[in-house]
PDB file of C-alpha atoms in Angstrom:
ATOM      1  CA  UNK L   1     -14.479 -21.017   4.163  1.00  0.00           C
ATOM      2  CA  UNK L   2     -11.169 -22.555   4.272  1.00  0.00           C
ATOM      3  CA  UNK L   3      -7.951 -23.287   1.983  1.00  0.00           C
ATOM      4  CA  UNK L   4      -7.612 -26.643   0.056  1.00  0.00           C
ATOM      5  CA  UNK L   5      -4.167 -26.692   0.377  1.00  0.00           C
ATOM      6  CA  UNK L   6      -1.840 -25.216   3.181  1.00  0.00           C
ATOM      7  CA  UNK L   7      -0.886 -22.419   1.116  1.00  0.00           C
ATOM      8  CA  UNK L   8      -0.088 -19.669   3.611  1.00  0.00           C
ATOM      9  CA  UNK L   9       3.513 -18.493   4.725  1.00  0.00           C
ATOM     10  CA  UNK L  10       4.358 -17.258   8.007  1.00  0.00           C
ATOM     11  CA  UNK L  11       4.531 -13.021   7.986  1.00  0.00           C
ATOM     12  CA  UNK L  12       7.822 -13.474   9.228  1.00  0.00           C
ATOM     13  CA  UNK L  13       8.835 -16.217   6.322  1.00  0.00           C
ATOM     14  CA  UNK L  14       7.504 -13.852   4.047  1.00  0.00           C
ATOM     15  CA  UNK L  15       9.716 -10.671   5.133  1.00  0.00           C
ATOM     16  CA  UNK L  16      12.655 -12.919   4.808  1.00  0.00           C
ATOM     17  CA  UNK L  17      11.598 -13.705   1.339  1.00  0.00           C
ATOM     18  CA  UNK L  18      10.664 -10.311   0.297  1.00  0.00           C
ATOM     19  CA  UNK L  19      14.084  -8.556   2.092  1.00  0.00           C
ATOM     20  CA  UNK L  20      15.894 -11.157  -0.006  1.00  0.00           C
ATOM     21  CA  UNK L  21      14.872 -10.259  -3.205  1.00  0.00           C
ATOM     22  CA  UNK L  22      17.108 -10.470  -6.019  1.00  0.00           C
ATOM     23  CA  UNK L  23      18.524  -6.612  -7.379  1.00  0.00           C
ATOM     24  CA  UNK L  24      18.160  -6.234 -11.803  1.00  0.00           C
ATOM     25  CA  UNK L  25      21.147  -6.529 -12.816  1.00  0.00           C
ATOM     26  CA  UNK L  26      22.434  -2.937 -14.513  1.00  0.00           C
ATOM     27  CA  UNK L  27      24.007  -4.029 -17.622  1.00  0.00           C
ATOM     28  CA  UNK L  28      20.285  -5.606 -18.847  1.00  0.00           C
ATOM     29  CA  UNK L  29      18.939  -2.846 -20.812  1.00  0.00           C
ATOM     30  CA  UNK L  30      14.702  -1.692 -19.983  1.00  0.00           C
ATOM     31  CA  UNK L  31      11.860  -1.737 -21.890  1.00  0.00           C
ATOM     32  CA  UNK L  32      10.252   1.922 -22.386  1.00  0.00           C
ATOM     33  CA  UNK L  33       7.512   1.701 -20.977  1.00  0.00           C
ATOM     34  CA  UNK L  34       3.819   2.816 -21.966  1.00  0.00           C
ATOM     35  CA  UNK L  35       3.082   6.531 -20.684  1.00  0.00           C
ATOM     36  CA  UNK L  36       0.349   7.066 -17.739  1.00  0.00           C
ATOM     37  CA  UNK L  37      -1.798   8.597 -20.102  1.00  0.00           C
ATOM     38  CA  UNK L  38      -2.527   5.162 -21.569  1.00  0.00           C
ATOM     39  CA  UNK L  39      -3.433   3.808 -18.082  1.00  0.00           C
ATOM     40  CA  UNK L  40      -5.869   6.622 -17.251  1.00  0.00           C
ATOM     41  CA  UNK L  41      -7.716   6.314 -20.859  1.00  0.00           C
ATOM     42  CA  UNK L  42      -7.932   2.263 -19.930  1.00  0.00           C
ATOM     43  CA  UNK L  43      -9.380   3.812 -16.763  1.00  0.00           C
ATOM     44  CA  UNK L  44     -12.484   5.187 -18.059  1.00  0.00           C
ATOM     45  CA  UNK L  45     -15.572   4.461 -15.587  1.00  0.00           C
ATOM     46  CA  UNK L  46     -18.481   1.545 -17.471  1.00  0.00           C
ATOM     47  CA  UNK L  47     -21.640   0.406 -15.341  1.00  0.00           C
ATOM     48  CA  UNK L  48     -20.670  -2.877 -13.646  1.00  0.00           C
ATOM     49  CA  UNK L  49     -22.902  -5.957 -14.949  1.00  0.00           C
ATOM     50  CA  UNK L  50     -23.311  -9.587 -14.480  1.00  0.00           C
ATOM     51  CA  UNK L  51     -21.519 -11.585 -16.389  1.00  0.00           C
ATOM     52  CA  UNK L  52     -22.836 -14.794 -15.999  1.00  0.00           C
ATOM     53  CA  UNK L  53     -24.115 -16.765 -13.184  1.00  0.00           C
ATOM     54  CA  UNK L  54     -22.446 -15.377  -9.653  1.00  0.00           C
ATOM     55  CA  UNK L  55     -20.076 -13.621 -11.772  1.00  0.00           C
ATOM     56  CA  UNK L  56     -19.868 -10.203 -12.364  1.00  0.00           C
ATOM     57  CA  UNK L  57     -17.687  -7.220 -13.906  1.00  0.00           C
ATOM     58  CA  UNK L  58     -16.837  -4.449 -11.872  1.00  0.00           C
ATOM     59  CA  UNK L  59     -13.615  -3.138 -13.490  1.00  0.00           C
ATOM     60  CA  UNK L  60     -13.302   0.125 -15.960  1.00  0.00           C
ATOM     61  CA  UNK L  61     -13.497   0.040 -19.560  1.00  0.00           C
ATOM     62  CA  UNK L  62     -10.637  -1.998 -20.373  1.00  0.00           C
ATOM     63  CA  UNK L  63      -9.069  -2.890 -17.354  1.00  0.00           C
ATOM     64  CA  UNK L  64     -10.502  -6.119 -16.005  1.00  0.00           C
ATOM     65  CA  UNK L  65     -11.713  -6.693 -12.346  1.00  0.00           C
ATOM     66  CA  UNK L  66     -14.135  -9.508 -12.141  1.00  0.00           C
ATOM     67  CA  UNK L  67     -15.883 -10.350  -8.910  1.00  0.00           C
ATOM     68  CA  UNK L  68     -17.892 -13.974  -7.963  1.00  0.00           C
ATOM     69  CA  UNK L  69     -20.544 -13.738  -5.612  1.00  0.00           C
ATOM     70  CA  UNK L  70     -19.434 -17.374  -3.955  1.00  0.00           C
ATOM     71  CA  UNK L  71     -22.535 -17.511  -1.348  1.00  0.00           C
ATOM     72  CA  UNK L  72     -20.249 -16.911   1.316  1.00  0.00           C
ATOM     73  CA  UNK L  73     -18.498 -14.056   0.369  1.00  0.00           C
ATOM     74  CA  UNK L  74     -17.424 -12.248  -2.142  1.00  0.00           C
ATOM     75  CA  UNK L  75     -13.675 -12.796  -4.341  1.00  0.00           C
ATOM     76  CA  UNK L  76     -12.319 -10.147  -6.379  1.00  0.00           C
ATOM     77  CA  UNK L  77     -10.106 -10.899  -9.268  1.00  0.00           C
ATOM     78  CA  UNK L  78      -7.348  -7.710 -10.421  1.00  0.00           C
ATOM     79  CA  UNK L  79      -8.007  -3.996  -9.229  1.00  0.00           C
ATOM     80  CA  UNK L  80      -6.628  -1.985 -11.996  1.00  0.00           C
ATOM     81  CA  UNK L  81      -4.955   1.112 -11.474  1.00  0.00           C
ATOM     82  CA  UNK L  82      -5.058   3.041  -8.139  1.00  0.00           C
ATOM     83  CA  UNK L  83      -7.301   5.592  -9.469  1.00  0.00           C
ATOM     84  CA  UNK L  84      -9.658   2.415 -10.342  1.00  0.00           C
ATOM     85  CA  UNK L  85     -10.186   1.403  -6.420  1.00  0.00           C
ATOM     86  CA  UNK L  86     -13.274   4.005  -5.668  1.00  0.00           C
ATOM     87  CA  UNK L  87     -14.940   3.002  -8.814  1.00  0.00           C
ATOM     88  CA  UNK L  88     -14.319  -0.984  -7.930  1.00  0.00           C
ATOM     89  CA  UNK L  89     -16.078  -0.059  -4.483  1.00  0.00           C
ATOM     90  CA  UNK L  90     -18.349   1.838  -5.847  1.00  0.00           C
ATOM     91  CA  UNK L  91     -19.465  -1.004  -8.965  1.00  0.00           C
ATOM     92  CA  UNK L  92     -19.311  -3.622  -6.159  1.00  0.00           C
ATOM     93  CA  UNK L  93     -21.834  -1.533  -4.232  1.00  0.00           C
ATOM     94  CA  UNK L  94     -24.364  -1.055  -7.132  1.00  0.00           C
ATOM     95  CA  UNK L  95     -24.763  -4.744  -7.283  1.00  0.00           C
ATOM     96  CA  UNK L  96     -25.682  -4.299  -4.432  1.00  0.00           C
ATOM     97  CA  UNK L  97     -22.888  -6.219  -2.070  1.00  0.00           C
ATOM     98  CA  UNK L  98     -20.445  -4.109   0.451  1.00  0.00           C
ATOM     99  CA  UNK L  99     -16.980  -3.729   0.064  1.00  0.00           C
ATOM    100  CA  UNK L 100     -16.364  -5.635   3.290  1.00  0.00           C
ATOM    101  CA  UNK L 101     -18.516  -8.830   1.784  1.00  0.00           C
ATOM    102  CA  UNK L 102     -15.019  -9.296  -0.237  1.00  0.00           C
ATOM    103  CA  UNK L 103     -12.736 -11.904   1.952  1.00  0.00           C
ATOM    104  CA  UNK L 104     -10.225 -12.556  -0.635  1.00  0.00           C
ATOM    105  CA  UNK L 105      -8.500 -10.714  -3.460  1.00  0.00           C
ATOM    106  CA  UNK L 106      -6.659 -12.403  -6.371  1.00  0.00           C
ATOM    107  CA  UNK L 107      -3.746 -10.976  -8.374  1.00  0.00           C
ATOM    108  CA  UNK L 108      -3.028 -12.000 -11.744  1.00  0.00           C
ATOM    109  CA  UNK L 109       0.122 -10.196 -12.157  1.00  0.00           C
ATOM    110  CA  UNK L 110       1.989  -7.425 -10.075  1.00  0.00           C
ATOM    111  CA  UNK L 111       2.335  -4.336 -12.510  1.00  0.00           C
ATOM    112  CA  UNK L 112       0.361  -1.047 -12.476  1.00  0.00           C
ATOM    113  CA  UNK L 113      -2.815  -2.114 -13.817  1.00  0.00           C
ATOM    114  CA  UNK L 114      -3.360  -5.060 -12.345  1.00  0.00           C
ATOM    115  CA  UNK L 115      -2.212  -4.254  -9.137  1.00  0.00           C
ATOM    116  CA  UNK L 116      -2.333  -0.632  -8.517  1.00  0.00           C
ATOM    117  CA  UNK L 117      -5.895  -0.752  -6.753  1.00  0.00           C
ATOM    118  CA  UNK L 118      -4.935  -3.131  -4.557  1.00  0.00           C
ATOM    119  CA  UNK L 119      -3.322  -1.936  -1.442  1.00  0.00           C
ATOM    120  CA  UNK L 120      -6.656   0.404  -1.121  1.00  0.00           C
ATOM    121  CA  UNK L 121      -8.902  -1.975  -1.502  1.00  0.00           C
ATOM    122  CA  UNK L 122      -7.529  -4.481   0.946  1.00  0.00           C
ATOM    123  CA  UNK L 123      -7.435  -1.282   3.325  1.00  0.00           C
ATOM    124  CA  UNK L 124     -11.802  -0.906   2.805  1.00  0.00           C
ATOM    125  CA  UNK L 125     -12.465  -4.883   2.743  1.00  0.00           C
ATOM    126  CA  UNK L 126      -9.907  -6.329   5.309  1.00  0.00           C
ATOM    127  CA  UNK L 127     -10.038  -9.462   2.439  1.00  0.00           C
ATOM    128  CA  UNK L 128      -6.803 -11.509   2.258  1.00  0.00           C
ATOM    129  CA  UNK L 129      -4.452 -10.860  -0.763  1.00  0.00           C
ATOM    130  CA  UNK L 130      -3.345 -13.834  -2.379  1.00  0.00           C
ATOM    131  CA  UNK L 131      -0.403 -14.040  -4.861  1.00  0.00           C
ATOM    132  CA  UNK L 132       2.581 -16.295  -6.244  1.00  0.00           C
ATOM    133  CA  UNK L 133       5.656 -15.589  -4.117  1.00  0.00           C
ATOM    134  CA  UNK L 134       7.339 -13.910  -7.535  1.00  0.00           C
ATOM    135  CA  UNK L 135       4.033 -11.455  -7.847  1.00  0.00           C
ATOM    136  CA  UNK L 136       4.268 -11.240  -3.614  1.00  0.00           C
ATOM    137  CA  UNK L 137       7.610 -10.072  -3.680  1.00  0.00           C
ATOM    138  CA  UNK L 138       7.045  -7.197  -6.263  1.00  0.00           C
ATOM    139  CA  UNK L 139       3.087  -6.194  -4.690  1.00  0.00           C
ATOM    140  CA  UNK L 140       5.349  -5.323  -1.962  1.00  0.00           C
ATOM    141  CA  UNK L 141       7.609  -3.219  -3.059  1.00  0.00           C
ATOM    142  CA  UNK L 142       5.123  -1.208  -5.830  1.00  0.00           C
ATOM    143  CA  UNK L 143       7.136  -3.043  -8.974  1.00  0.00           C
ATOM    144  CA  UNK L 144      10.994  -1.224  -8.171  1.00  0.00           C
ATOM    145  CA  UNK L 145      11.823  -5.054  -9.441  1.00  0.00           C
ATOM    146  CA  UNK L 146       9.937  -5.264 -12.802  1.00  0.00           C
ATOM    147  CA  UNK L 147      12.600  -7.121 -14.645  1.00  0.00           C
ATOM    148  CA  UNK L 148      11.521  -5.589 -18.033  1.00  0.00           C
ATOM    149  CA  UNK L 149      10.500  -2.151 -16.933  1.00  0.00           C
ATOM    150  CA  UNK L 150      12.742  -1.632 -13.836  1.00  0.00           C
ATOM    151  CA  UNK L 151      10.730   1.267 -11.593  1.00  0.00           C
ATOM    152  CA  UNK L 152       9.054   3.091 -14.355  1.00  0.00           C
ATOM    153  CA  UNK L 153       5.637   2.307 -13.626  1.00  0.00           C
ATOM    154  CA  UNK L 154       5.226   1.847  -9.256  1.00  0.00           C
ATOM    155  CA  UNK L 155       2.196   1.674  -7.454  1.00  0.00           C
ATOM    156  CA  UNK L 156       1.329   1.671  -4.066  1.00  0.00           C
ATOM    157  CA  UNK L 157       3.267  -1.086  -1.765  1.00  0.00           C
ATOM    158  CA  UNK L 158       0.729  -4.088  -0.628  1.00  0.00           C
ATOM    159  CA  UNK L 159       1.895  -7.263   1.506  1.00  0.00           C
ATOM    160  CA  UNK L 160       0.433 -10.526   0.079  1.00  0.00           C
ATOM    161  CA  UNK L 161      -1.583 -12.948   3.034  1.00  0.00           C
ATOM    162  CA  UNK L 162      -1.090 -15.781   1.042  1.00  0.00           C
ATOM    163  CA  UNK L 163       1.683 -17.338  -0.972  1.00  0.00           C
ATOM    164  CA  UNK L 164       0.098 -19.788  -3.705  1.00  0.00           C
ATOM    165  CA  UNK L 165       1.530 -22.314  -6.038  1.00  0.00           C
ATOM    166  CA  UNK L 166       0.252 -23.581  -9.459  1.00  0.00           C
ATOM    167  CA  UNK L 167      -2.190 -26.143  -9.282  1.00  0.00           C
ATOM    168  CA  UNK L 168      -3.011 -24.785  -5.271  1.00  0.00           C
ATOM    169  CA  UNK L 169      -6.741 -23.717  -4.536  1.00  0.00           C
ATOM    170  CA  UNK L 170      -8.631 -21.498  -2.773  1.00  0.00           C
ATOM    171  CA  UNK L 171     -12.535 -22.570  -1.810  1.00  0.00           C
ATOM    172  CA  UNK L 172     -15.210 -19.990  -0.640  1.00  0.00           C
ATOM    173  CA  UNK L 173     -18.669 -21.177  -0.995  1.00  0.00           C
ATOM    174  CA  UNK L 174     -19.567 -22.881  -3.923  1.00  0.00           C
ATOM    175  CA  UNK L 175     -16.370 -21.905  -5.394  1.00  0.00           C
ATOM    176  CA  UNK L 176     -13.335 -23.578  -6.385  1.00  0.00           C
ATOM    177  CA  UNK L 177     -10.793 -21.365  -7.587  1.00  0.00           C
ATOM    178  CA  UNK L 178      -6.997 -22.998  -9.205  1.00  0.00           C
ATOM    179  CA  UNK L 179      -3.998 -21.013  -9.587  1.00  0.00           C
ATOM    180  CA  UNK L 180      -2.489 -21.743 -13.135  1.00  0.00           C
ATOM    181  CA  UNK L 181       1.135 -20.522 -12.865  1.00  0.00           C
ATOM    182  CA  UNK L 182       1.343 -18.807 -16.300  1.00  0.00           C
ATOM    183  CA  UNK L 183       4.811 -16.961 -16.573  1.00  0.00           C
ATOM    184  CA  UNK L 184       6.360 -14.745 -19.106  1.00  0.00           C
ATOM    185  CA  UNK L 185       4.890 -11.748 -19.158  1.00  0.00           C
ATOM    186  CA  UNK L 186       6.415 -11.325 -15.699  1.00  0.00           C
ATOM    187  CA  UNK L 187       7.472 -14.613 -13.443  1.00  0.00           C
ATOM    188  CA  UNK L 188       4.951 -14.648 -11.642  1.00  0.00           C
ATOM    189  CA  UNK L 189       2.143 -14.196 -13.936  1.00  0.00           C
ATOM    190  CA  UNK L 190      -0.444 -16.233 -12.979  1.00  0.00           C
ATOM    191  CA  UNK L 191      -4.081 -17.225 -14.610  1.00  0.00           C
ATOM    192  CA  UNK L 192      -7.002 -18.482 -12.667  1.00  0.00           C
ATOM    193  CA  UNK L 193     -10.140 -20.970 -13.494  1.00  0.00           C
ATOM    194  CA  UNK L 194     -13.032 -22.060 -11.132  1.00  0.00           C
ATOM    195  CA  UNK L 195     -16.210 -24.079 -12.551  1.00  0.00           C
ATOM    196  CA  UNK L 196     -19.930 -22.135 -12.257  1.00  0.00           C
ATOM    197  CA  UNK L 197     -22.813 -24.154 -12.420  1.00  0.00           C
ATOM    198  CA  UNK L 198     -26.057 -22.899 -14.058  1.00  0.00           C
ATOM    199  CA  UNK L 199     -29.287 -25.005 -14.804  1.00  0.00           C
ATOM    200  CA  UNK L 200     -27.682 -27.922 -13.387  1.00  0.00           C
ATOM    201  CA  UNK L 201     -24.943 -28.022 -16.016  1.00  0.00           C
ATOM    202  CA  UNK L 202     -20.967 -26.912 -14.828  1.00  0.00           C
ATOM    203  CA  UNK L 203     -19.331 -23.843 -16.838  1.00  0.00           C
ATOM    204  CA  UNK L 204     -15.441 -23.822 -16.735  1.00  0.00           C
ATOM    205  CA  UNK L 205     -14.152 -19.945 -16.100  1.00  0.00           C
ATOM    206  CA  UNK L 206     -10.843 -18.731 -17.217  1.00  0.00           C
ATOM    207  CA  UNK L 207      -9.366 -15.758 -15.734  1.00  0.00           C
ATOM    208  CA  UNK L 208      -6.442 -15.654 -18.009  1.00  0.00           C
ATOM    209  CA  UNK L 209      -3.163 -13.495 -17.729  1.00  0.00           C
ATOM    210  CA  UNK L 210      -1.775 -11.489 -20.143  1.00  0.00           C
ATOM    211  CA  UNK L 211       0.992 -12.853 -23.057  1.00  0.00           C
ATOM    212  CA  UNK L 212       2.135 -10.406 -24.293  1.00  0.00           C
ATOM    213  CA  UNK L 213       6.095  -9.760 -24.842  1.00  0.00           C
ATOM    214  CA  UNK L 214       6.292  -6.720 -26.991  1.00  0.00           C
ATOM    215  CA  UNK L 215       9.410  -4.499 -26.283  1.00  0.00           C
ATOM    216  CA  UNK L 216      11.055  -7.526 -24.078  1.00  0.00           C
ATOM    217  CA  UNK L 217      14.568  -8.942 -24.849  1.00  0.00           C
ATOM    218  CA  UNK L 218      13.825 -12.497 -24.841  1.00  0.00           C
ATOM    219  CA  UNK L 219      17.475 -13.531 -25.761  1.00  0.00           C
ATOM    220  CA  UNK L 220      19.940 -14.018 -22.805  1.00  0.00           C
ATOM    221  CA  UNK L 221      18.085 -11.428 -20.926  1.00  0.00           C
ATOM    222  CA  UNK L 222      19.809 -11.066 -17.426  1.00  0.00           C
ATOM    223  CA  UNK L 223      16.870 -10.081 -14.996  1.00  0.00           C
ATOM    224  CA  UNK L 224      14.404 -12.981 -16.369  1.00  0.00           C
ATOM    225  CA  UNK L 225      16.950 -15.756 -18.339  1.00  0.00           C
ATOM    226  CA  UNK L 226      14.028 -18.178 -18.626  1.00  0.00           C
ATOM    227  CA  UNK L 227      11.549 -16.112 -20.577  1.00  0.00           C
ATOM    228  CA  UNK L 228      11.285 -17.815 -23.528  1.00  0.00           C
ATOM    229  CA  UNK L 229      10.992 -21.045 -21.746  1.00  0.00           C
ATOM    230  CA  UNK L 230       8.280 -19.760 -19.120  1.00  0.00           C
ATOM    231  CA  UNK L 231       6.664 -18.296 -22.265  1.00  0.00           C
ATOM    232  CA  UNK L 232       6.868 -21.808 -23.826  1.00  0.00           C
ATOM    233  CA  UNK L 233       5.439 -23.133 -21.158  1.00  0.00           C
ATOM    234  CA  UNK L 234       2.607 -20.800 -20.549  1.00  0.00           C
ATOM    235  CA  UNK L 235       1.384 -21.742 -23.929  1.00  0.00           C
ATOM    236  CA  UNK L 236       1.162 -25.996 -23.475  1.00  0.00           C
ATOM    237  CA  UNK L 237      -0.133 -24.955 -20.211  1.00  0.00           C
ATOM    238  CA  UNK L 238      -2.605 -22.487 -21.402  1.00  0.00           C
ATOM    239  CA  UNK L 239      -3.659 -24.820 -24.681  1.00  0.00           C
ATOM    240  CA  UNK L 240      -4.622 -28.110 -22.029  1.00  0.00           C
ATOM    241  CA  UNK L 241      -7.175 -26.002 -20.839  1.00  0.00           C
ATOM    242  CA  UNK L 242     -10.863 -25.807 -22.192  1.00  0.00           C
ATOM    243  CA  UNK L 243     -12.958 -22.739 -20.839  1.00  0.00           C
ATOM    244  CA  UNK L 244     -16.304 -22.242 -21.688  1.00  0.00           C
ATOM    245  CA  UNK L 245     -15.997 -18.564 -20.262  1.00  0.00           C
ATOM    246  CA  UNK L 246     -12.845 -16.774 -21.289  1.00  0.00           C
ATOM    247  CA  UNK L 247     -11.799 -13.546 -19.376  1.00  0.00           C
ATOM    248  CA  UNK L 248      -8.766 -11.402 -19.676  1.00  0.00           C
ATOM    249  CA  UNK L 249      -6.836  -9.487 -17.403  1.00  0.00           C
ATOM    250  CA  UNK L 250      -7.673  -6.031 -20.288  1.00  0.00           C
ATOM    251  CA  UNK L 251     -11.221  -5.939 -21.386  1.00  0.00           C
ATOM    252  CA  UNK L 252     -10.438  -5.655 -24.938  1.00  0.00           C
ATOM    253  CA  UNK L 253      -8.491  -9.327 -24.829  1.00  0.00           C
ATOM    254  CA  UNK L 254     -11.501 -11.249 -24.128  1.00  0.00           C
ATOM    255  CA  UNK L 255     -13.696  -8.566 -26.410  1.00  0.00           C
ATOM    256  CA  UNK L 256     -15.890  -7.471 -23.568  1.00  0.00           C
ATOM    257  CA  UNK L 257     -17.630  -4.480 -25.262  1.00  0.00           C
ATOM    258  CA  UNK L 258     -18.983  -6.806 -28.172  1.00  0.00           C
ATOM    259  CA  UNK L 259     -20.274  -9.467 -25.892  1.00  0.00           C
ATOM    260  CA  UNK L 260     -21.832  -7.042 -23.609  1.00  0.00           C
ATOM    261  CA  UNK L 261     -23.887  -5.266 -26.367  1.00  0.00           C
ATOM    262  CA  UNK L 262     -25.092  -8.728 -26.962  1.00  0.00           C
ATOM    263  CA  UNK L 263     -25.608  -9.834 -23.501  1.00  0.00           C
ATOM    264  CA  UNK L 264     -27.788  -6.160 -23.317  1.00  0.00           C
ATOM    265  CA  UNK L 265     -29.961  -7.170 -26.146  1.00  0.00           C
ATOM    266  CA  UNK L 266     -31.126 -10.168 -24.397  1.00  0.00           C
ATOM    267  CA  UNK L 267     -28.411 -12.778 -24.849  1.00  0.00           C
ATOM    268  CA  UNK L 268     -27.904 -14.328 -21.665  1.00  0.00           C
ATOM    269  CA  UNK L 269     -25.077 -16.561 -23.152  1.00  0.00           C
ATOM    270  CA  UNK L 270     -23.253 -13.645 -25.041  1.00  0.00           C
ATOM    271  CA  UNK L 271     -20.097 -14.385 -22.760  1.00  0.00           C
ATOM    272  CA  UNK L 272     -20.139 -18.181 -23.604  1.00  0.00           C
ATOM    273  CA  UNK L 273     -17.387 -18.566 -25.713  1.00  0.00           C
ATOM    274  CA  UNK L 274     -15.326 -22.318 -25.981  1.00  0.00           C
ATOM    275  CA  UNK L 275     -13.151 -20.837 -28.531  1.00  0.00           C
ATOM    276  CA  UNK L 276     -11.887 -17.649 -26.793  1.00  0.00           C
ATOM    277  CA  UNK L 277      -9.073 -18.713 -24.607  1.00  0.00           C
ATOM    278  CA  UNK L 278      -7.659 -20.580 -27.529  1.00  0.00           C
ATOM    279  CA  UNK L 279      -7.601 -17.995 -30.372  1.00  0.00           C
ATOM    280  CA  UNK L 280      -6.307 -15.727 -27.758  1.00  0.00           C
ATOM    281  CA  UNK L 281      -3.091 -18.300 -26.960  1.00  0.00           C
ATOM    282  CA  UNK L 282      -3.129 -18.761 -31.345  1.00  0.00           C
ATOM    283  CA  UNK L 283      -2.689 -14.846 -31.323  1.00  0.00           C
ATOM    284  CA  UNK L 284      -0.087 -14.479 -27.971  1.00  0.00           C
ATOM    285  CA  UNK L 285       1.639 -17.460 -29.569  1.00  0.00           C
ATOM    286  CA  UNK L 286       1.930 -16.516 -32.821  1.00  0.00           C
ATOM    287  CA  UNK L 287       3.155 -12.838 -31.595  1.00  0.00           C
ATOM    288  CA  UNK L 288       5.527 -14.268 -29.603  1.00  0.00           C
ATOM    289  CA  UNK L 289       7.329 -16.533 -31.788  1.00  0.00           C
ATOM    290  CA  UNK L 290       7.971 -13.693 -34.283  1.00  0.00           C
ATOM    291  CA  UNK L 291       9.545 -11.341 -32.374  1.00  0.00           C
ATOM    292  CA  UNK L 292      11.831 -14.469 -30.861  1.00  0.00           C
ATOM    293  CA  UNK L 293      12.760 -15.336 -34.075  1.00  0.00           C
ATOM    294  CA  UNK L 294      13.438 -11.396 -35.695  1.00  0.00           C
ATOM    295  CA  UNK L 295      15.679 -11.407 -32.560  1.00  0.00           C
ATOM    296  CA  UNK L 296      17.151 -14.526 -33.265  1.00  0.00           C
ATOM    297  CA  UNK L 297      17.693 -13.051 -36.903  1.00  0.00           C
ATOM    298  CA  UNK L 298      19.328  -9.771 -35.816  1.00  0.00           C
ATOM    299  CA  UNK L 299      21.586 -11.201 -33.188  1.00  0.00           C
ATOM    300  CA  UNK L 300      22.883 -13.438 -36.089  1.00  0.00           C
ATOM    301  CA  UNK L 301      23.489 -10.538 -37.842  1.00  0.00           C
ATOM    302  CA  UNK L 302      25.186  -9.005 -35.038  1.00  0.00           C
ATOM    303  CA  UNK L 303      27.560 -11.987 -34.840  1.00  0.00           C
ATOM    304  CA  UNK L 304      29.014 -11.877 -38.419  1.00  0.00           C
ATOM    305  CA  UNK L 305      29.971  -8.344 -38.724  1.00  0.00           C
TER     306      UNK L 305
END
């Protein structure tokens, strides 16, 4: 059970970071953000169920937190909403693990329901939180620096153990699991792949962050000025990658409920799916490049009156 790479920062490196942190600036205008009532309906309580070989969903009905069973422990991917921790603990435990067999917890990015649960389940596992140092920063103060939502949606504060980088790895077990910095939704958005093997044959799993961008200024926006690069990025990044497993950060992204009606019916393979993670970056792409260029449009409109 050990780190690849040296990935850790001191606590006290950390604080400095984290006091440090950069304020939004006021004149940058906010996104509206979605009401709570969205957040609790995403909440609803499903069964948890096994995924695929040592991997297994234990999140709610459309907010994603996928666990692998690595042989020598447990890691748990995202922890939804704080009102999603007891029914994590409580999925973990009908598979029949404990809630202290988790020893590390991975964040894909720091907003409400992704990150909400996380703070209580660290508490009941003692497991070590790791993030990017952009994710770190705002896990630890609850999201009061959400550069597109400012502190409209916080949830409770929780220090990152580890700082990681892209391309840095974490191996438990039998498992290998590489942080693929993947910004734009926030900066430190980050998506995660590790390889499963099953009947001798290796299975490459994509834990992949969210794109989305709707309601963002992407032009000469003052809290994040790289967006649309980052979100450039996070799509050549994103397309290099072939997944024979695709998974989402929402449930409804990776279309959960139709492969697991399948996978119920007998289909052991329903969540094998090479094609997934790139229709999903088609879609996110294609999204994205629309609303750039209607902004594009209207600020040029904006400039000749």
């Amino acid at each position: 059970m050990h780190l690849i790479k040296s990935i850790a920062l001191s606590l006290m490196a950390m604080s400095f970071q984290l006091a440090h942190a950069t304020p939004l600036n006021a004149q940058q205008a906010l996104t509206e953000a979605p009401p709570l009532s969205l957040f609790e309906s995403w909440n609803t309580p499903i069964e948890p169920f096994k995924i695929f070989n040592h991997i297994y969903y234990v999140g709610t009905e459309n907010l994603s937190s996928v666990l692998f069973d690595t042989g020598d422990g447990l890691v748990l991917i995202d922890s939804g909403i704080a009102q999603s921790a007891p029914q994590i603990k409580a999925n973990i435990e009908k598979l029949g693990f404990k809630i202290t067999d988790v020893k590390y917890l991975l964040n894909s990015h720091a907003r409400l329901d992704q990150a909400g649960g996380f703070a209580q389940l660290k508490q009941w596992s003692g497991a070590k939180l790791i993030a990017s140092a952009a994710n770190a920063e705002m896990l630890a103060n609850g999201a009061t620096s959400d550069f597109a939502l400012g502190n409209q949606l916080l949830f409770p504060v929780v220090k990152a153990n580890i700082i990681i980088k892209d391309g840095e790895q974490l191996k438990l077990g039998r498992q290998t699991f590489t942080a693929h910095a993947t910004p734009g939704h926030l900066p430190g958005a980050t998506s995660w792949t590790t390889d499963v093997k099953y009947h001798f044959k290796n299975y490459k799993v994509i834990y992949a962050d969210s794109l989305f961008t709707g309601g963002y200024y992407l032009l000469n926006n003052k809290n994040y000025p790289d967006i649309v690069s980052d979100m450039q990025q996070t799509f050549k990044t994103l397309e290099a990658i072939h997944a024979d497993i695709f998974l989402a950060n929402k449930a409804d992204r990776f279309n959960m409920k139709q492969k697991l009606e399948k996978l119920q019916a007998g289909d052991k393979r329903a969540f094998i799916d090479p094609t997934g993670l790139q229709s999903y970056v088609e879609k996110g792409k294609a999204d994205f490049e629309k609303q750039l260029q209607d902004q594009q449009q209207l600020a040029q409109l904006k400039s000749l009156q």
